[in-house]
Amino acid sequence: MLERLPRKVSIYEVGPRDGLQNEERVVPTEDKLRLIAGLADAGLRRIEITSFVSPRWIPALADSRELASRVQRREGVTYSALVPNARGLEGAKAAGMEEIAVFLSASETHNKKNVNKTIDETFAAFEEVIPPAIEAGMRVRGYVSTVWGCPYEGEVDVERSLAITRRLLDMGCYQVSLGDTIGVGTPGQTERILDRFAEEIPLDKLALHFHDTRGTALANALVGLAKGITTLDASVGGLGGCPYAPGASGNLATEDLVYMLEGLGIEHGVDLDKLVDVAELAQRLVGRELPGRYFRARLGERRRVAERAARSLES
Ligand code: HMG
Ligand code: MG
């Protein structure tokens, strides 16, 4: 299986958006800007910075307009943000966004809880987002949530996810990210889902978005790579979760993904040590321990090195 891996992978960093949307502590705009700058410094080239959604639904990202206007754009870095409707598009345009992402779920119940609309109503709202965004020169990404399972409905028929993905691509999304919103996916299931998708859709149009709730995100990502997927979503330190999906926890940690890619000899463009510094910053900002495995191991190593150095100074 491992001989068919891609030479290069694009990491789509969702920490500032998926990560912070679910945190109890609201991170000040200034600190979000430091986090985003740190991610770009560490080599990430695609960063989802916020959401232009209702502040009543996602209070942690209520500063989206100010934040997005103030992000220092770097050459070669694409900044994106979630947009659910025309009102969100207006905000994204005013803040100078060049890329946006629309989102919906493959299961009706999660979609209703998340955006207060049926799937059909959500597509109707997208008519007022995707074509005008493209006309304004923006790139539009799409997300399909609950592909691996729904917190309310359980198993989700892959045909539903496939039909929604096709519709998003037909409407003009340049890429669709398939989400395991509650981290229930297993590698065999991932293989089956991607095999079905590959019958209908070029896999270079897809990205994978795993939450690591049950520790299977990295294994699922590896299956994705072996199937020919070249964009993976990840979140610094393993921040993340959907407030409208009970039990959803952090995304695949970006450091864990980078460490695996490094070991496989796949190009990724990220400086792992700098990324650990950014995860440390994120951990301070949210005021709780982040779950990223590589991150935790590396912090332990750094601590031991510092202790040894202190002891040798004493002796
Ligand atoms: P609604 O209450 O049905 O909206 O919410 P409405 O159209 O009836 O408007 C109600 C109020 O919200 C009005 O204000 C609107 O102006 C305002 P009022 O007149 O009452 O003062 N409003 C807005 N304000 C700012 N920006 C907007 C906006 N739209 C309306 N864009 C709505 C519908 C979609 C707005 C709401 O449900 C919402 O914001 N939902 C967002 C939920 C969300 O962000 N969830 C997390 C992201 S998805 C995710 O995490 C999954 C993903 O990571 C992939 C995966 O893991 O699977 C992407
Ligand atoms: Mg997510």
Coordinates of C-alpha atoms and ligand atoms in Angstrom, one line a residue:
M1 CA 0.0 0.0 0.0
L2 CA 2.8 2.5 0.9
E3 CA 4.5 2.4 -2.5
R4 CA 1.6 4.4 -4.0
L5 CA 1.9 7.5 -1.7
P6 CA 2.1 11.0 -3.2
R7 CA 5.4 12.9 -3.4
K8 CA 3.9 16.0 -1.9
V9 CA 1.0 16.9 0.3
S10 CA -0.8 20.2 0.9
I11 CA -1.8 20.8 4.6
Y12 CA -4.8 22.9 5.1
E13 CA -4.5 24.3 8.6
V14 CA -7.9 24.8 10.4
G15 CA -6.6 25.6 14.0
P16 CA -7.6 29.3 14.1
R17 CA -11.2 28.4 12.9
D18 CA -12.1 24.8 13.8
G19 CA -9.8 24.9 16.8
L20 CA -10.9 28.2 18.4
Q21 CA -14.6 27.9 17.6
N22 CA -15.1 25.3 20.2
E23 CA -13.0 26.8 23.0
E24 CA -14.6 28.1 26.2
R25 CA -12.0 30.8 26.5
V26 CA -12.5 33.5 23.9
V27 CA -9.0 34.3 22.5
P28 CA -8.5 38.1 21.9
T29 CA -8.1 39.2 18.3
E30 CA -4.5 40.3 18.9
D31 CA -3.5 36.8 20.1
K32 CA -5.3 35.1 17.1
L33 CA -3.2 37.3 14.9
R34 CA -0.1 36.0 16.6
L35 CA -1.2 32.5 16.2
I36 CA -2.0 32.9 12.5
A37 CA 1.4 34.7 11.9
G38 CA 3.1 31.8 13.7
L39 CA 1.5 29.2 11.5
A40 CA 2.6 31.1 8.4
D41 CA 6.1 31.4 9.8
A42 CA 6.2 27.6 10.4
G43 CA 5.6 27.1 6.7
L44 CA 1.8 26.5 6.5
R45 CA 0.5 27.8 3.2
R46 CA -3.2 27.4 3.6
I47 CA -4.8 28.7 6.8
E48 CA -8.5 28.9 7.7
I49 CA -8.5 31.9 9.9
T50 CA -12.2 32.4 11.1
S51 CA -15.9 32.1 10.2
F52 CA -18.3 34.8 9.0
V53 CA -21.2 33.2 10.9
S54 CA -23.7 34.4 13.4
P55 CA -21.9 35.6 16.6
R56 CA -24.8 34.2 18.6
W57 CA -24.0 30.7 17.2
I58 CA -20.2 30.9 17.4
P59 CA -19.3 33.6 20.0
A60 CA -15.6 32.7 19.9
L61 CA -15.3 33.9 16.3
A62 CA -17.4 37.1 16.7
D63 CA -14.4 39.2 15.8
S64 CA -14.2 37.7 12.2
R65 CA -14.4 41.0 10.4
E66 CA -11.8 42.8 12.4
L67 CA -9.5 39.7 12.5
A68 CA -9.7 39.0 8.8
S69 CA -9.1 42.7 7.9
R70 CA -6.0 42.8 10.1
V71 CA -4.3 39.6 9.1
Q72 CA -1.0 40.5 7.5
R73 CA -1.2 38.7 4.1
R74 CA 2.0 36.8 3.2
E75 CA 3.1 36.0 -0.3
G76 CA 2.3 32.4 -1.1
V77 CA -0.1 31.9 1.8
T78 CA -3.9 31.5 1.2
Y79 CA -6.2 32.6 4.0
S80 CA -9.7 31.2 4.0
A81 CA -12.8 31.5 6.2
L82 CA -16.2 29.8 6.6
V83 CA -19.2 31.5 5.1
P84 CA -22.8 30.1 5.4
N85 CA -24.9 32.7 3.6
A86 CA -25.0 36.0 1.8
R87 CA -24.5 38.0 5.0
G88 CA -21.3 36.1 5.6
L89 CA -20.1 36.7 2.1
E90 CA -20.6 40.4 2.5
G91 CA -18.4 40.3 5.7
A92 CA -15.8 38.2 4.0
K93 CA -15.6 40.5 1.0
A94 CA -15.4 43.6 3.2
A95 CA -12.5 42.0 5.1
G96 CA -10.6 41.3 1.9
M97 CA -10.9 37.5 1.9
E98 CA -9.6 35.8 -1.3
E99 CA -10.9 32.4 -0.4
I100 CA -14.0 31.2 1.5
A101 CA -15.4 27.8 2.4
V102 CA -19.1 26.8 2.4
F103 CA -20.2 23.9 4.6
L104 CA -23.0 21.5 5.2
S105 CA -23.6 18.0 6.5
A106 CA -24.5 14.8 4.8
S107 CA -27.0 14.1 7.6
E108 CA -30.1 16.3 7.9
T109 CA -30.1 16.4 11.7
H110 CA -26.6 17.6 12.1
N111 CA -27.1 20.1 9.3
K112 CA -30.2 21.5 11.0
K113 CA -28.5 21.8 14.4
N114 CA -25.4 23.4 12.8
V115 CA -27.0 25.9 10.4
N116 CA -30.7 25.8 11.2
K117 CA -31.6 24.7 7.7
T118 CA -32.4 21.5 5.8
I119 CA -29.8 20.4 3.2
D120 CA -32.0 21.8 0.4
E121 CA -32.4 25.1 2.1
T122 CA -28.6 25.2 2.7
F123 CA -28.0 24.7 -1.1
A124 CA -30.5 27.5 -1.8
A125 CA -28.4 29.8 0.5
F126 CA -25.2 28.7 -1.4
E127 CA -26.8 30.0 -4.6
E128 CA -26.3 33.4 -3.0
V129 CA -22.7 32.7 -1.9
I130 CA -20.8 30.5 -4.4
P131 CA -21.7 32.2 -7.8
P132 CA -21.3 35.8 -6.5
A133 CA -18.0 34.9 -4.7
I134 CA -16.6 33.4 -7.8
E135 CA -17.7 36.4 -9.8
A136 CA -15.9 38.6 -7.3
G137 CA -12.7 36.6 -8.0
M138 CA -12.8 34.5 -4.8
R139 CA -12.0 30.8 -4.6
V140 CA -14.6 28.7 -2.9
R141 CA -13.9 25.5 -1.0
G142 CA -16.7 23.1 0.2
Y143 CA -17.1 21.0 3.3
V144 CA -19.3 17.9 3.7
S145 CA -19.6 17.0 7.4
T146 CA -20.7 13.7 9.1
V147 CA -19.5 11.6 6.1
W148 CA -18.2 8.9 8.5
G149 CA -21.1 9.1 10.9
C150 CA -23.6 11.6 12.5
P151 CA -23.9 12.2 16.2
Y152 CA -27.7 12.1 15.9
E153 CA -28.4 9.7 13.0
G154 CA -25.5 7.2 13.3
E155 CA -24.3 5.7 10.0
V156 CA -24.5 7.9 6.9
D157 CA -25.0 6.5 3.5
V158 CA -22.0 7.3 1.3
E159 CA -24.3 8.0 -1.6
R160 CA -25.7 11.0 0.2
S161 CA -22.1 12.4 0.8
L162 CA -21.3 11.7 -2.8
A163 CA -24.4 13.5 -4.2
I164 CA -23.7 16.5 -2.0
T165 CA -20.0 16.6 -3.0
R166 CA -20.9 16.4 -6.7
R167 CA -23.4 19.3 -6.3
L168 CA -20.8 21.5 -4.5
L169 CA -18.2 20.8 -7.3
D170 CA -20.9 21.5 -10.0
M171 CA -21.6 24.8 -8.3
G172 CA -18.0 25.8 -8.6
C173 CA -16.1 24.7 -5.4
Y174 CA -12.5 24.0 -6.4
Q175 CA -12.2 21.4 -3.7
V176 CA -14.5 19.6 -1.3
S177 CA -13.2 18.5 2.1
L178 CA -14.9 15.3 3.5
G179 CA -15.3 15.6 7.3
D180 CA -15.3 12.9 10.0
T181 CA -16.9 15.5 12.3
I182 CA -17.1 13.3 15.4
G183 CA -14.0 11.1 14.7
V184 CA -15.7 7.8 14.4
G185 CA -14.0 6.7 11.1
T186 CA -11.8 3.6 10.8
P187 CA -9.3 2.8 8.0
G188 CA -11.4 0.1 6.3
Q189 CA -14.4 2.5 6.2
T190 CA -12.2 5.2 4.8
E191 CA -11.0 2.9 2.1
R192 CA -14.6 2.0 1.2
I193 CA -15.7 5.6 1.1
L194 CA -12.8 6.7 -1.0
D195 CA -13.2 3.8 -3.4
R196 CA -16.8 4.8 -4.0
F197 CA -15.9 8.5 -4.5
A198 CA -13.1 7.6 -6.9
E199 CA -15.6 5.9 -9.2
E200 CA -17.3 9.3 -9.8
I201 CA -14.9 12.2 -8.8
P202 CA -11.2 12.8 -9.4
L203 CA -9.6 12.5 -6.0
D204 CA -7.5 15.6 -6.6
K205 CA -10.8 17.5 -6.1
L206 CA -11.1 16.1 -2.5
A207 CA -9.5 16.8 0.8
L208 CA -9.9 14.9 4.1
H209 CA -10.8 16.4 7.4
F210 CA -10.5 14.1 10.4
H211 CA -11.3 14.7 14.0
D212 CA -9.2 12.5 16.3
T213 CA -11.8 11.7 18.9
R214 CA -11.1 7.9 18.9
G215 CA -7.4 8.1 17.8
T216 CA -8.0 7.0 14.2
A217 CA -7.3 10.2 12.4
L218 CA -3.8 9.5 11.4
A219 CA -4.6 6.0 10.3
N220 CA -7.4 7.3 8.2
A221 CA -5.2 10.0 6.7
L222 CA -2.6 7.4 5.7
V223 CA -5.4 5.4 3.9
G224 CA -6.3 8.7 2.2
L225 CA -2.8 9.3 1.0
A226 CA -2.5 5.7 -0.3
K227 CA -5.7 6.3 -2.3
G228 CA -4.2 9.4 -3.9
I229 CA -5.6 12.3 -1.7
T230 CA -3.1 15.1 -1.6
T231 CA -4.8 17.7 0.7
L232 CA -5.2 17.0 4.4
D233 CA -6.9 19.3 6.9
A234 CA -5.2 19.5 10.4
S235 CA -5.2 21.7 13.4
V236 CA -2.2 22.9 15.4
G237 CA -1.8 21.0 18.7
G238 CA -5.0 19.1 17.9
L239 CA -7.3 22.0 18.7
G240 CA -10.8 21.6 17.4
G241 CA -14.4 20.4 17.5
C242 CA -17.9 21.3 16.4
P243 CA -20.1 23.0 19.0
Y244 CA -23.2 21.4 17.3
A245 CA -21.8 17.9 17.3
P246 CA -21.8 16.5 20.9
G247 CA -18.6 14.6 21.7
A248 CA -16.7 16.0 18.8
S249 CA -13.1 16.7 19.9
G250 CA -9.9 18.0 18.3
N251 CA -8.8 17.7 14.7
L252 CA -5.9 15.6 13.5
A253 CA -3.0 17.5 15.1
T254 CA -0.8 19.2 12.4
E255 CA 2.4 18.1 14.1
D256 CA 1.3 14.4 14.2
L257 CA 0.5 14.7 10.5
V258 CA 3.8 16.4 9.6
Y259 CA 5.8 13.9 11.7
M260 CA 4.2 11.0 9.7
L261 CA 4.8 12.7 6.4
E262 CA 8.4 13.4 7.3
G263 CA 8.9 9.7 8.1
L264 CA 7.3 8.7 4.8
G265 CA 9.6 11.1 2.8
I266 CA 6.6 13.1 1.6
E267 CA 7.1 16.9 1.0
H268 CA 5.0 19.1 3.2
G269 CA 6.9 22.4 3.6
V270 CA 6.5 22.8 7.4
D271 CA 9.2 23.3 10.0
L272 CA 8.1 20.9 12.8
D273 CA 10.1 22.6 15.6
K274 CA 8.6 26.0 14.8
L275 CA 5.2 24.4 14.6
V276 CA 5.6 23.0 18.2
D277 CA 6.3 26.5 19.3
V278 CA 3.0 27.6 17.7
A279 CA 1.2 24.7 19.4
E280 CA 2.7 25.9 22.7
L281 CA 1.4 29.4 22.0
A282 CA -2.1 27.9 21.2
Q283 CA -2.0 26.0 24.4
R284 CA -1.3 29.1 26.4
L285 CA -4.0 31.0 24.6
V286 CA -6.8 28.5 25.2
G287 CA -5.6 27.8 28.8
R288 CA -5.8 24.0 28.6
E289 CA -3.5 21.1 27.6
L290 CA -3.7 20.4 23.9
P291 CA -3.9 16.7 22.9
G292 CA -1.4 16.6 20.0
R293 CA 0.8 13.5 20.5
Y294 CA 3.9 14.7 18.8
F295 CA 3.5 18.0 20.5
R296 CA 3.3 16.4 24.0
A297 CA 6.2 14.2 23.4
R298 CA 8.4 17.0 22.1
L299 CA 7.5 19.2 25.0
G300 CA 8.6 16.4 27.3
E301 CA 11.9 16.1 25.5
R302 CA 12.5 19.9 25.6
R303 CA 11.8 19.8 29.4
R304 CA 14.2 17.0 29.9
V305 CA 17.0 18.7 27.9
A306 CA 16.4 21.9 29.9
E307 CA 16.5 20.0 33.2
R308 CA 19.8 18.3 32.2
A309 CA 21.3 21.6 31.2
A310 CA 20.2 23.1 34.6
R311 CA 21.8 20.2 36.5
S312 CA 25.1 20.4 34.6
L313 CA 25.2 24.1 35.4
E314 CA 24.7 23.3 39.1
S315 CA 27.4 20.7 39.2
Ligands
HMG1 P1 -30.3 31.6 11.9 O1 -30.5 32.0 13.3 O2 -31.2 30.6 11.2 O3 -30.1 32.8 10.9 O4 -28.8 31.0 11.8 P2 -31.1 33.9 10.4 O5 -30.8 34.1 8.9 O6 -32.5 33.7 10.8 O7 -30.5 35.2 11.1 C1 -30.6 35.3 12.5 C2 -29.7 36.4 13.0 O8 -28.3 36.1 12.7 C3 -29.9 37.8 12.3 O9 -29.5 38.8 13.3 C4 -28.9 37.7 11.2 O10 -28.5 39.0 10.8 C5 -27.7 37.1 11.9 P3 -30.6 39.6 14.1 O11 -31.4 40.3 13.0 O12 -31.4 38.6 14.8 O13 -29.7 40.5 15.0 N1 -26.9 36.4 10.9 C6 -25.5 36.6 10.8 N2 -24.7 37.4 11.5 C7 -23.4 37.4 11.1 N3 -22.9 36.6 10.1 C8 -23.7 35.8 9.4 C9 -25.1 35.8 9.7 N4 -26.2 35.2 9.2 C10 -27.2 35.5 9.9 N5 -23.3 35.1 8.4 C11 -26.7 30.6 10.6 C12 -28.3 30.5 10.5 C13 -26.2 29.9 9.4 C14 -26.3 32.1 10.5 C15 -26.3 30.1 11.9 O14 -26.8 28.8 12.1 C16 -24.8 30.0 12.0 O15 -24.1 31.0 12.1 N6 -24.2 28.7 12.1 C17 -22.8 28.5 12.1 C18 -22.5 27.2 12.8 C19 -21.0 26.9 12.7 O16 -20.2 27.8 12.4 N7 -20.7 25.7 13.0 C20 -19.3 25.3 13.1 C21 -18.6 25.2 11.7 S1 -19.0 23.7 10.8 C22 -17.8 22.6 11.4 O17 -17.2 22.8 12.4 C23 -17.6 21.4 10.6 C24 -16.3 21.4 9.8 O18 -15.2 21.6 10.6 C25 -16.1 20.1 9.0 C26 -16.3 18.8 9.9 O19 -15.6 18.8 11.0 O20 -17.0 17.9 9.5 C27 -16.4 22.5 8.7
MG2 MG -14.2 20.1 11.8

